XYZ file of C-alpha atoms in Angstrom:
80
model
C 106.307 96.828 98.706
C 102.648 96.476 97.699
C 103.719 93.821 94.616
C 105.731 91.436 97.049
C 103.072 91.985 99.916
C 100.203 90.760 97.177
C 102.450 88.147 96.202
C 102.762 87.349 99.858
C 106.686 87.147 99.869
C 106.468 90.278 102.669
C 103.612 90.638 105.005
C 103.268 93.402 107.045
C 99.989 95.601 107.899
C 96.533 95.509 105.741
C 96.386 93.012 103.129
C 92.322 94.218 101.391
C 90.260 92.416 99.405
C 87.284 93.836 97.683
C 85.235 92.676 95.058
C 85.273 94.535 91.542
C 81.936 96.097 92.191
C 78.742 94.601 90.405
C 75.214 95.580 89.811
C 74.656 93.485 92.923
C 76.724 95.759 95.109
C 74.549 97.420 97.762
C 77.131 100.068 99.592
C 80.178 102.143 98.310
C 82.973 99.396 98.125
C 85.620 101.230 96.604
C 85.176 104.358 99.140
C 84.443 102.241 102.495
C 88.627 100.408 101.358
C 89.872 103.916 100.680
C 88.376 105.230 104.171
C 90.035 101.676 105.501
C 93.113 102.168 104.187
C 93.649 105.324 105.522
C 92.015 104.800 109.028
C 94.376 101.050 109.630
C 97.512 102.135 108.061
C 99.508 102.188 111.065
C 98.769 98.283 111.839
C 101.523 96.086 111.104
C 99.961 92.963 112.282
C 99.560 90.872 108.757
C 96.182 90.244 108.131
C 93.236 89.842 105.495
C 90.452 92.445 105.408
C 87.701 91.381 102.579
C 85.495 94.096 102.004
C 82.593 92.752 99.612
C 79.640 94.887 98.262
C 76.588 92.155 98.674
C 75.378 89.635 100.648
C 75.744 86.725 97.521
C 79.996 86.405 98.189
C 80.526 88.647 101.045
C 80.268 85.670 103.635
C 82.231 83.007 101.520
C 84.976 85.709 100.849
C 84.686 86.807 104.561
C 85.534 82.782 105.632
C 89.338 82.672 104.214
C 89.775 86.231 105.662
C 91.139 87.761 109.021
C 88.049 89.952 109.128
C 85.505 90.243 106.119
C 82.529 93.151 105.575
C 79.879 92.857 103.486
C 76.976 94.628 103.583
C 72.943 94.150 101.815
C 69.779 95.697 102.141
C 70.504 98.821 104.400
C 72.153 96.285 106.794
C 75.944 94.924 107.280
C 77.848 91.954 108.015
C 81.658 91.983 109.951
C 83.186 88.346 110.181
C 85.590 87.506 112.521
């Protein structure tokens, strides 16, 4: 299910986005989608999360999604 929902030819739940991780990432990326995952699994709504590790793409990336965090300097960002 997770091939066709990334291809978008099923959409149900989650869809995340996260960045590959960079020196520029300022918070754990890869741990805050795991904890995500797990905590919105029962949503079936079809949506975009983007979950970005620093402040240079988080708020582009977080335009074209549902709901985006990104996070910077001890501080974080949720778009709507």
């Amino acid at each position: 299910f997770d091939i066709l929902k990334s291809l978008r030819i099923r959409s149900r739940g989650i869809n995340f986005i996260a960045c590959p991780t960079c020196s520029r990432q300022e918070f754990d990326v890869i741990g805050t989608v795991n904890a995500l995952e797990q905590r919105l699994e029962d949503i079936i709504t079809p949506m975009d999360v983007s979950i970005i590790g620093c402040v240079v793409n988080g708020p582009g990336e977080a335009l074209v999604s549902t709901l985006g965090v990104t996070g910077g300097n001890k501080k974080s960002g949720l778009y709507e």
